[in-house]
């Protein structure tokens, strides 16, 4: 592990917008045995809290309250400005898919982080107040490699490993997850942006492993599978929320942490991030705790709902049926099972869409999604019931071939209406002629004089014309 960074951060995480201050958590990693340097916020020194350690790296958290009349902090002598006043004009970045399944840690840094550098440049021109991270913040797929218990995950899993073997696997997995986070979160571009723009994160499958929850139960429920989830969850809390288990009741809607959905209120804006992974199974997207969280969201002047997998999508059930009939296509059937549109999730999909329509009565709802490594948008309903979905993915994951995007666009032309009277339409981005843009991308959400607009930043084509929300 010695080749991985042993000092990263500060990385900021949004905690709460208060009347005259912003509360954030700052995550810092230093070599074990070294106390991090001085942190000053609001004119006072802030002491760090030790969070966890692994392979000689110690994680620390600072709980910062940044007052509106002093919107900055200073760490180890370097002052950083943070946007504290969030009631007026506001810029929010939405990113997803920050990595790739194979060999991500060995990629050329300049190529890998090009879109992060673009985001950093835009932040320097006109600061972002918040960064929403919509899933696959790391690609942990390779974490299971290199250990006899998990080398053949998820196809071949030992039936009754001994406690000693499992303890050894836990050490292995924890070290691999730490490596991924330390490497990914110290990348050029990301590290500068995240020191000044507080993040809110939801996880998707690759933050655990490819297809988590949609894999067969023999894998998910095995001792190895449960251990993998436990390590992924611990490191997700640590690195994506600067949190430990005891912080869960303060940060998430379910105090017991069975679902890690969250909700935050900003002036004029509700943010809702349902957890679509913790409770996922072959036949369910969320369990009772997850649904309990959804029903608590009332909406407001505007709601951004982060759905790690797109909520509005083309009809896939025909293809899924076909794939289930062909054994060789099983892997793709698992991929489809991971989507809201899967036949196995049809009732839950309708339920979620109905809940979104309920929130829509209080004001506009914009669904933000990633996951597909393409940029696109969709609409459901019309007039006072219109729901926009904006898909931006990925910021460092490379796009699939254009032919794939064109094929998907043709399929999307079939249309879908899981709720009667509310057809879903997949639309091209503003200024684009095809439904799916096969370029790396992220999204800028901007509120100007109370009106929200969206701009996709496409790697080759540049920014799209702004779309009013
Ligand atoms: Fe992804």
mmCIF file of N, CA and C and ligand atoms in Angstrom, residues 97 136 139 206 371 373, ligand 1:
data_model
loop_
_atom_site.group_PDB
_atom_site.id
_atom_site.type_symbol
_atom_site.label_atom_id
_atom_site.label_comp_id
_atom_site.label_asym_id
_atom_site.label_seq_id
_atom_site.Cartn_x
_atom_site.Cartn_y
_atom_site.Cartn_z
ATOM 1 N N UNK A 97 -19.926 8.752 -11.833
ATOM 2 C CA UNK A 97 -19.047 7.793 -12.518
ATOM 3 C C UNK A 97 -17.609 8.288 -12.593
ATOM 4 N N UNK A 136 -21.069 5.902 -8.031
ATOM 5 C CA UNK A 136 -19.810 5.434 -8.604
ATOM 6 C C UNK A 136 -18.709 6.478 -8.401
ATOM 7 N N UNK A 139 -14.616 3.146 -8.327
ATOM 8 C CA UNK A 139 -14.904 1.837 -8.925
ATOM 9 C C UNK A 139 -14.116 0.805 -8.143
ATOM 10 N N UNK A 206 -20.863 0.475 -8.106
ATOM 11 C CA UNK A 206 -19.399 0.335 -8.140
ATOM 12 C C UNK A 206 -18.718 0.830 -6.867
ATOM 13 N N UNK A 371 -24.770 7.012 -14.033
ATOM 14 C CA UNK A 371 -24.784 5.567 -14.226
ATOM 15 C C UNK A 371 -24.567 5.070 -15.650
ATOM 16 N N UNK A 373 -22.938 6.495 -18.366
ATOM 17 C CA UNK A 373 -21.738 6.934 -19.101
ATOM 18 C C UNK A 373 -22.088 7.651 -20.397
HETATM 19 FE FE1 LIG B 1 -20.775 4.180 -13.536
#
